[in-house]
């Protein structure tokens, strides 16, 4: 593939700038070949002269190729400069030839609420066609998130029970063991709901809850996502638990002793949440009455992202009270990618006791010699190929903000204080209580173990 990478930034490179790559020993030659294809332009985001130099660099590449090159612009920028940068790109740096295309990759956040997102979408629509815009949510590139559609629509055993008659609740979790120290300036402006729940977690909900698309074409899949989003009522602030981590002074790990507000870029009286649990309700025939628990947080006890589908209790249970636990289907997104189902079986032996176990597909055991690509590897390749299956369309974004904007404005207007929780804990106990009140059953001490720890 004859491609060239041109970096554009508003600071100069220095000789002591390190190249931050982890290179495998057998990939050193590929890495050196890649580095040779890179060049660098220093320029301002809001002045045209830098973009003119960028245009000259791109045209120099084109002259070597003997054609106007296709162009992908990947914007990993502060949201405050999106409008000026995209305006300059469209005005100066795009190829006007009908034989070449321009694609623009945009990183979140795509606004802070319905109004700001609408204004950004309107601005972009005035510059580019929708098929040129790739709003990236890297969770859509993760192996197990992509597997959700296959599990649902390629396995008949799930179809009859994937509804309110059999499923009691769905919990979608995103947990990180690290805090926000060092990026507090950005995080304090947005908070955990805007940073994670409104995008990563909601996208996973769409894949769990949407109807079967008529094909695997990008527009058919995204149409179904929009349809299910339109069925979701705006989340009520009364059905949310918000938390903010404080330092755990009993910890021997220095990072765990740091509170969120200890970041020098965060105000000491900040009420920005670093943890959130929300109850989401889908008003359609399939999911009416089934709570979807959206849960995400920083500085928690583990790194984990998963979808947990809890089934209803067995009717007319003939076994001793309390022995039969609820079945669960768990799709483990990270780490240790896996799909496992919690089942009740007979305890081996002469007696007739029952026990809880699982049917387990752990990816690193079943597919030992297969490389699972990084999410960005997969998504950037899809941009090269022109596939928008795993990118967010403008009307998806509109519906996502419709769901979250009212509760965000309510929380901010009333300056609702988050519940404090210790760094390294499970988060606020109030979150577990809200889940119990809405029908989730914590089924005891059983916990799935990856093969590596068995």
Coordinates of C-alpha atoms in Angstrom, one line a residue:
X1 CA 0.0 0.0 0.0
X2 CA 1.8 3.2 -1.1
X3 CA 0.8 5.5 1.7
X4 CA 2.4 8.3 3.6
X5 CA 1.7 9.6 7.1
X6 CA 2.0 13.3 7.8
X7 CA 1.7 14.5 11.4
X8 CA 0.4 18.0 12.1
X9 CA 0.8 19.6 15.6
X10 CA 1.1 23.0 17.1
X11 CA 4.5 22.3 18.8
X12 CA 7.9 21.7 17.3
X13 CA 9.6 18.4 17.5
X14 CA 13.0 18.3 19.2
X15 CA 15.9 15.9 18.8
X16 CA 15.2 14.5 22.3
X17 CA 11.6 13.6 21.5
X18 CA 11.3 9.8 21.9
X19 CA 9.3 7.6 19.6
X20 CA 6.9 5.9 21.9
X21 CA 6.3 2.5 20.3
X22 CA 6.4 -1.0 21.6
X23 CA 8.0 -3.0 18.8
X24 CA 8.1 -6.8 18.7
X25 CA 11.5 -8.2 17.8
X26 CA 10.2 -9.9 14.6
X27 CA 8.6 -6.6 13.5
X28 CA 11.6 -4.3 13.6
X29 CA 12.0 -4.2 9.8
X30 CA 8.3 -3.4 9.4
X31 CA 8.6 -0.6 12.0
X32 CA 11.6 1.0 10.3
X33 CA 9.8 0.9 7.0
X34 CA 6.8 2.5 8.6
X35 CA 8.8 5.3 10.2
X36 CA 10.3 6.2 6.8
X37 CA 6.8 7.0 5.6
X38 CA 6.3 9.6 8.3
X39 CA 6.8 13.4 8.0
X40 CA 5.9 16.2 10.3
X41 CA 4.4 19.7 9.9
X42 CA 4.3 22.2 12.7
X43 CA 1.5 24.7 12.5
X44 CA -1.3 26.5 14.3
X45 CA -4.8 25.1 14.4
X46 CA -6.5 28.5 13.7
X47 CA -4.2 30.0 11.0
X48 CA -4.2 29.0 7.3
X49 CA -0.4 29.1 6.7
X50 CA 0.2 25.8 8.5
X51 CA -2.5 24.1 6.5
X52 CA -1.0 25.5 3.3
X53 CA 2.3 23.8 4.3
X54 CA 0.3 20.6 5.0
X55 CA -1.3 20.9 1.5
X56 CA 2.2 21.3 -0.1
X57 CA 3.5 18.2 1.7
X58 CA 0.4 16.1 0.6
X59 CA 0.9 17.3 -3.0
X60 CA 4.6 16.4 -2.9
X61 CA 3.5 12.8 -2.0
X62 CA 1.0 13.0 -4.9
X63 CA 3.7 14.0 -7.3
X64 CA 5.7 11.0 -6.4
X65 CA 2.7 8.7 -6.9
X66 CA 1.7 10.5 -10.1
X67 CA -1.8 11.1 -8.9
X68 CA -3.9 13.1 -6.5
X69 CA -3.8 10.9 -3.4
X70 CA -6.7 9.8 -1.3
X71 CA -6.7 11.5 2.1
X72 CA -7.6 10.4 5.6
X73 CA -7.5 13.1 8.3
X74 CA -7.5 11.7 11.8
X75 CA -8.4 14.4 14.4
X76 CA -7.3 13.6 17.9
X77 CA -7.7 17.2 19.1
X78 CA -9.4 19.2 21.9
X79 CA -13.0 19.7 21.0
X80 CA -12.6 23.5 21.1
X81 CA -10.6 23.5 17.9
X82 CA -12.7 21.1 15.8
X83 CA -14.5 23.8 13.9
X84 CA -11.5 25.8 12.9
X85 CA -9.4 22.7 12.0
X86 CA -12.2 21.0 9.9
X87 CA -12.8 24.3 8.1
X88 CA -9.2 24.7 7.2
X89 CA -8.9 21.0 6.1
X90 CA -11.9 21.3 3.8
X91 CA -10.9 24.7 2.4
X92 CA -7.2 24.0 1.8
X93 CA -6.3 20.3 2.1
X94 CA -8.9 18.2 0.4
X95 CA -8.4 16.9 -3.1
X96 CA -10.8 18.3 -5.6
X97 CA -10.3 15.5 -8.1
X98 CA -13.3 13.2 -8.6
X99 CA -10.8 10.2 -8.7
X100 CA -9.7 10.6 -5.1
X101 CA -11.6 10.6 -1.8
X102 CA -11.3 12.4 1.5
X103 CA -12.3 10.9 4.9
X104 CA -12.2 12.5 8.3
X105 CA -11.9 10.5 11.5
X106 CA -13.3 12.3 14.6
X107 CA -12.5 11.4 18.2
X108 CA -15.0 12.0 21.0
X109 CA -16.3 14.1 22.7
X110 CA -18.9 15.0 20.0
X111 CA -20.3 17.9 22.1
X112 CA -21.4 18.1 25.7
X113 CA -25.2 18.0 25.3
X114 CA -27.9 18.0 22.6
X115 CA -27.3 21.6 21.6
X116 CA -23.5 21.6 21.4
X117 CA -23.6 18.3 19.5
X118 CA -26.2 19.7 17.1
X119 CA -24.0 22.7 16.4
X120 CA -21.0 20.5 15.7
X121 CA -23.0 18.2 13.5
X122 CA -24.4 21.2 11.6
X123 CA -20.9 22.6 11.1
X124 CA -19.5 19.3 9.8
X125 CA -22.5 18.7 7.5
X126 CA -21.7 22.0 5.9
X127 CA -18.2 20.8 5.0
X128 CA -18.4 17.1 4.4
X129 CA -20.9 14.4 3.3
X130 CA -22.0 11.9 6.0
X131 CA -20.1 9.1 4.2
X132 CA -16.9 11.1 4.6
X133 CA -17.2 11.4 8.4
X134 CA -16.0 8.6 10.7
X135 CA -16.9 9.3 14.3
X136 CA -14.8 6.8 16.1
X137 CA -15.8 4.9 19.3
X138 CA -12.9 2.5 19.8
X139 CA -15.1 0.1 21.8
X140 CA -16.9 -0.8 18.6
X141 CA -13.6 -2.2 17.4
X142 CA -13.1 -4.6 20.3
X143 CA -13.4 -8.3 19.5
X144 CA -16.1 -9.2 22.0
X145 CA -18.2 -6.1 21.1
X146 CA -18.1 -7.1 17.5
X147 CA -19.0 -10.6 18.5
X148 CA -22.3 -9.5 20.1
X149 CA -24.1 -9.4 16.8
X150 CA -22.8 -12.9 15.8
X151 CA -23.8 -14.4 19.1
X152 CA -27.3 -13.0 18.9
X153 CA -28.1 -13.5 15.2
X154 CA -26.1 -16.6 14.3
X155 CA -27.1 -18.8 17.2
X156 CA -30.8 -20.0 17.2
X157 CA -30.6 -21.1 20.9
X158 CA -30.5 -17.5 22.1
X159 CA -33.3 -16.0 19.9
X160 CA -36.3 -17.5 21.8
X161 CA -35.1 -16.3 25.2
X162 CA -33.7 -12.9 24.2
X163 CA -36.7 -10.9 25.5
X164 CA -38.6 -9.7 28.6
X165 CA -40.3 -13.1 29.1
X166 CA -37.0 -14.7 30.0
X167 CA -34.5 -11.9 30.8
X168 CA -34.7 -10.1 34.2
X169 CA -32.0 -7.5 33.7
X170 CA -29.0 -6.5 31.6
X171 CA -25.9 -5.0 33.2
X172 CA -23.2 -3.3 31.1
X173 CA -20.1 -2.5 33.1
X174 CA -17.0 -0.4 32.4
X175 CA -14.6 -0.5 35.3
X176 CA -11.0 0.9 35.5
X177 CA -8.6 0.6 38.4
X178 CA -6.8 3.9 37.5
X179 CA -7.7 7.4 38.5
X180 CA -7.7 10.5 36.4
X181 CA -4.7 12.3 37.9
X182 CA -2.8 14.0 35.1
X183 CA -5.9 14.4 32.9
X184 CA -8.1 16.1 35.4
X185 CA -8.4 19.3 33.3
X186 CA -10.2 17.4 30.6
X187 CA -12.1 15.0 32.8
X188 CA -13.4 17.7 35.2
X189 CA -15.2 19.4 32.3
X190 CA -16.9 16.3 31.0
X191 CA -17.2 13.7 33.8
X192 CA -17.8 9.9 33.6
X193 CA -21.2 10.1 32.0
X194 CA -20.0 12.1 29.0
X195 CA -16.6 10.4 28.9
X196 CA -17.8 6.8 29.0
X197 CA -21.5 6.1 29.5
X198 CA -23.0 8.2 26.7
X199 CA -20.8 6.5 24.1
X200 CA -18.9 3.3 24.9
X201 CA -21.6 1.8 27.3
X202 CA -24.6 3.0 25.2
X203 CA -23.1 1.5 22.0
X204 CA -22.8 -1.9 23.7
X205 CA -26.5 -1.5 24.8
X206 CA -27.5 -1.0 21.2
X207 CA -25.9 -4.2 20.1
X208 CA -27.6 -6.2 22.9
X209 CA -31.0 -4.6 22.5
X210 CA -31.5 -3.8 18.7
X211 CA -33.5 -5.9 16.3
X212 CA -31.9 -8.1 13.6
X213 CA -30.8 -5.9 10.7
X214 CA -31.9 -7.0 7.2
X215 CA -28.2 -7.3 6.2
X216 CA -24.7 -6.7 7.4
X217 CA -24.4 -3.4 5.4
X218 CA -23.4 -0.5 7.5
X219 CA -26.6 1.5 7.0
X220 CA -28.9 -1.4 7.8
X221 CA -27.0 -2.0 11.1
X222 CA -27.0 1.6 12.1
X223 CA -30.7 2.0 11.2
X224 CA -31.5 -0.7 13.8
X225 CA -29.3 1.1 16.4
X226 CA -31.2 4.3 15.9
X227 CA -34.5 2.5 16.1
X228 CA -33.8 1.0 19.5
X229 CA -32.3 4.3 20.7
X230 CA -35.6 6.0 19.9
X231 CA -37.3 3.6 22.2
X232 CA -35.2 4.6 25.2
X233 CA -36.8 7.1 27.6
X234 CA -34.5 10.0 28.8
X235 CA -32.7 8.7 31.9
X236 CA -34.0 10.2 35.1
X237 CA -31.5 11.8 37.5
X238 CA -33.5 10.0 40.3
X239 CA -32.5 6.7 38.8
X240 CA -28.7 7.4 38.9
X241 CA -26.0 7.0 41.5
X242 CA -23.1 9.3 41.1
X243 CA -19.8 8.9 42.9
X244 CA -16.4 10.5 43.2
X245 CA -13.3 8.7 44.5
X246 CA -11.2 9.7 47.5
X247 CA -7.8 8.5 48.4
X248 CA -7.5 5.3 50.3
X249 CA -5.1 6.2 53.1
X250 CA -4.8 2.5 54.1
X251 CA -3.3 1.5 50.8
X252 CA 0.4 1.0 50.3
X253 CA 0.1 2.0 46.7
X254 CA 0.9 5.7 46.4
X255 CA -1.5 6.4 43.5
X256 CA -4.4 4.9 45.5
X257 CA -3.9 7.5 48.3
X258 CA -4.7 10.4 45.9
X259 CA -8.2 11.8 45.7
X260 CA -9.8 13.0 42.5
X261 CA -9.7 16.6 43.8
X262 CA -5.9 16.3 44.5
X263 CA -5.2 16.9 40.8
X264 CA -3.9 20.4 40.5
X265 CA -6.2 21.1 37.5
X266 CA -9.3 20.1 39.5
X267 CA -11.1 22.5 41.9
X268 CA -11.2 21.3 45.5
X269 CA -15.0 21.7 45.6
X270 CA -15.5 19.8 42.3
X271 CA -18.7 17.7 42.1
X272 CA -17.7 16.0 38.8
X273 CA -18.6 12.3 39.1
X274 CA -15.9 9.6 38.5
X275 CA -18.5 6.8 38.9
X276 CA -22.1 6.5 37.6
X277 CA -24.8 3.9 37.6
X278 CA -27.9 4.6 35.6
X279 CA -31.1 2.6 35.1
X280 CA -32.1 2.7 31.4
X281 CA -35.5 1.6 30.2
X282 CA -36.4 0.5 26.6
X283 CA -40.1 1.0 25.7
X284 CA -40.7 -1.6 23.1
X285 CA -42.3 -5.0 23.0
X286 CA -39.1 -7.0 23.4
X287 CA -37.7 -5.1 26.5
X288 CA -40.6 -3.5 28.3
X289 CA -40.0 -3.8 32.0
X290 CA -36.4 -5.0 31.7
X291 CA -34.0 -2.6 33.4
X292 CA -30.6 -2.0 31.7
X293 CA -28.0 -1.1 34.3
X294 CA -25.3 1.1 32.8
X295 CA -22.3 1.2 35.2
X296 CA -18.9 2.8 34.8
X297 CA -16.2 4.2 37.0
X298 CA -12.6 5.2 37.6
X299 CA -10.3 4.2 40.5
X300 CA -12.3 0.9 41.1
X301 CA -11.1 -2.5 42.3
X302 CA -10.5 -4.0 38.8
X303 CA -10.3 -3.5 35.1
X304 CA -13.3 -5.0 33.5
X305 CA -15.8 -4.3 30.7
X306 CA -18.6 -6.8 30.3
X307 CA -22.3 -7.4 29.4
X308 CA -24.1 -9.5 32.0
X309 CA -27.5 -10.8 31.1
X310 CA -29.4 -12.1 34.1
X311 CA -32.3 -14.5 33.4
X312 CA -35.5 -14.8 35.4
X313 CA -35.9 -17.5 38.1
X314 CA -37.0 -21.0 37.2
X315 CA -40.8 -21.2 37.6
X316 CA -42.2 -23.9 39.9
X317 CA -38.8 -24.6 41.4
X318 CA -38.7 -28.2 42.8
X319 CA -35.3 -27.9 44.5
X320 CA -34.6 -26.9 48.1
X321 CA -35.1 -23.1 48.6
X322 CA -32.1 -21.0 47.7
X323 CA -30.1 -23.6 45.9
X324 CA -31.1 -22.7 42.3
X325 CA -29.4 -19.4 41.3
X326 CA -30.4 -17.4 38.3
X327 CA -28.7 -18.2 35.0
X328 CA -26.5 -15.5 33.6
X329 CA -24.8 -15.1 30.2
X330 CA -21.7 -13.0 30.4
X331 CA -19.8 -11.4 27.5
X332 CA -16.4 -10.4 28.8
X333 CA -15.0 -7.6 26.7
X334 CA -11.8 -7.0 28.6
X335 CA -9.5 -8.2 29.9
X336 CA -9.4 -12.0 29.2
X337 CA -12.0 -12.0 26.4
X338 CA -14.6 -14.7 27.0
X339 CA -18.2 -15.8 26.8
X340 CA -19.5 -17.9 29.6
X341 CA -22.9 -19.0 30.8
X342 CA -23.6 -19.6 34.5
X343 CA -25.6 -22.9 34.8
X344 CA -26.9 -25.1 37.6
X345 CA -25.7 -28.7 37.6
X346 CA -25.7 -31.7 39.9
X347 CA -22.7 -31.9 42.2
X348 CA -20.7 -35.0 41.2
X349 CA -21.0 -37.8 43.7
X350 CA -23.5 -40.1 45.4
X351 CA -25.8 -37.3 46.7
X352 CA -28.2 -35.1 44.8
X353 CA -26.8 -31.7 45.7
X354 CA -26.7 -29.0 43.0
X355 CA -24.0 -26.5 42.3
X356 CA -23.3 -23.5 40.1
X357 CA -20.8 -23.8 37.2
X358 CA -20.3 -22.4 33.8
X359 CA -20.0 -23.2 30.1
X360 CA -16.9 -21.3 29.2
X361 CA -15.4 -20.0 25.9
X362 CA -12.2 -18.2 26.9
X363 CA -10.6 -16.8 23.8
X364 CA -7.0 -17.1 24.8
X365 CA -7.5 -20.8 25.5
X366 CA -9.7 -21.7 22.5
X367 CA -7.8 -19.5 20.0
X368 CA -4.2 -19.7 21.3
X369 CA -2.4 -19.0 18.0
X370 CA -4.7 -16.2 16.7
X371 CA -3.8 -12.6 17.1
X372 CA -6.7 -10.5 18.3
X373 CA -6.2 -7.1 16.7
X374 CA -6.3 -3.9 18.7
X375 CA -9.5 -2.0 18.4
X376 CA -7.8 0.9 16.6
X377 CA -6.0 -1.5 14.2
X378 CA -9.4 -2.8 13.1
X379 CA -11.1 0.6 12.9
X380 CA -8.4 2.4 11.0
X381 CA -8.3 -0.4 8.5
X382 CA -12.1 -0.1 8.1
X383 CA -11.6 3.6 7.3
X384 CA -9.1 2.7 4.6
X385 CA -11.6 0.3 3.2
X386 CA -14.5 2.7 3.4
X387 CA -16.6 0.7 5.8
X388 CA -18.7 2.6 8.3
X389 CA -20.3 -0.4 10.1
X390 CA -18.4 0.4 13.4
X391 CA -18.7 4.2 13.3
X392 CA -21.3 6.5 14.8
X393 CA -23.8 8.1 12.5
X394 CA -25.1 11.6 13.2
X395 CA -28.6 10.5 14.0
X396 CA -27.2 7.9 16.5
X397 CA -25.4 10.7 18.2
X398 CA -28.5 12.9 18.3
X399 CA -30.5 10.1 20.0
X400 CA -27.7 9.4 22.5
X401 CA -27.7 13.0 23.6
X402 CA -31.5 13.1 23.8
X403 CA -31.3 10.2 26.3
X404 CA -28.6 11.8 28.6
X405 CA -28.9 15.6 28.2
X406 CA -31.9 16.1 30.6
X407 CA -30.3 14.2 33.5
X408 CA -26.9 15.9 32.9
X409 CA -28.5 19.4 33.0
X410 CA -30.6 18.4 36.1
X411 CA -27.5 17.2 38.0
X412 CA -25.5 20.3 37.0
X413 CA -28.3 22.8 37.7
X414 CA -28.9 21.4 41.2
X415 CA -25.2 20.9 41.9
X416 CA -25.8 17.3 43.0
X417 CA -23.0 16.1 45.1
X418 CA -21.6 12.7 44.3
X419 CA -21.2 9.9 46.9
X420 CA -17.6 9.5 48.0
X421 CA -16.0 6.1 47.6
X422 CA -12.5 4.8 48.3
X423 CA -9.9 4.4 45.5
X424 CA -9.7 0.7 44.8
X425 CA -13.2 -0.2 46.1
X426 CA -16.2 -1.5 44.1
X427 CA -17.7 2.0 44.1
X428 CA -20.6 3.4 46.1
X429 CA -22.7 0.8 48.0
X430 CA -25.8 2.9 47.0
X431 CA -25.3 1.6 43.4
X432 CA -25.7 -2.0 44.5
X433 CA -28.8 -1.0 46.4
X434 CA -30.4 0.7 43.4
X435 CA -29.8 -2.4 41.3
X436 CA -31.4 -4.6 44.0
X437 CA -34.4 -2.2 44.1
X438 CA -34.8 -2.7 40.4
X439 CA -34.7 -6.5 40.4
X440 CA -31.1 -7.5 40.1
X441 CA -30.2 -10.5 42.2
X442 CA -26.6 -10.8 43.5
X443 CA -26.2 -14.5 43.4
X444 CA -23.6 -15.1 46.1
X445 CA -19.9 -15.9 46.2
X446 CA -19.5 -17.7 42.8
X447 CA -17.1 -15.9 40.6
X448 CA -15.8 -16.8 37.1
X449 CA -12.1 -17.5 36.9
X450 CA -10.1 -17.2 33.7
X451 CA -8.3 -20.5 32.6
X452 CA -4.9 -19.0 33.5
X453 CA -5.9 -18.8 37.2
X454 CA -7.6 -22.3 37.5

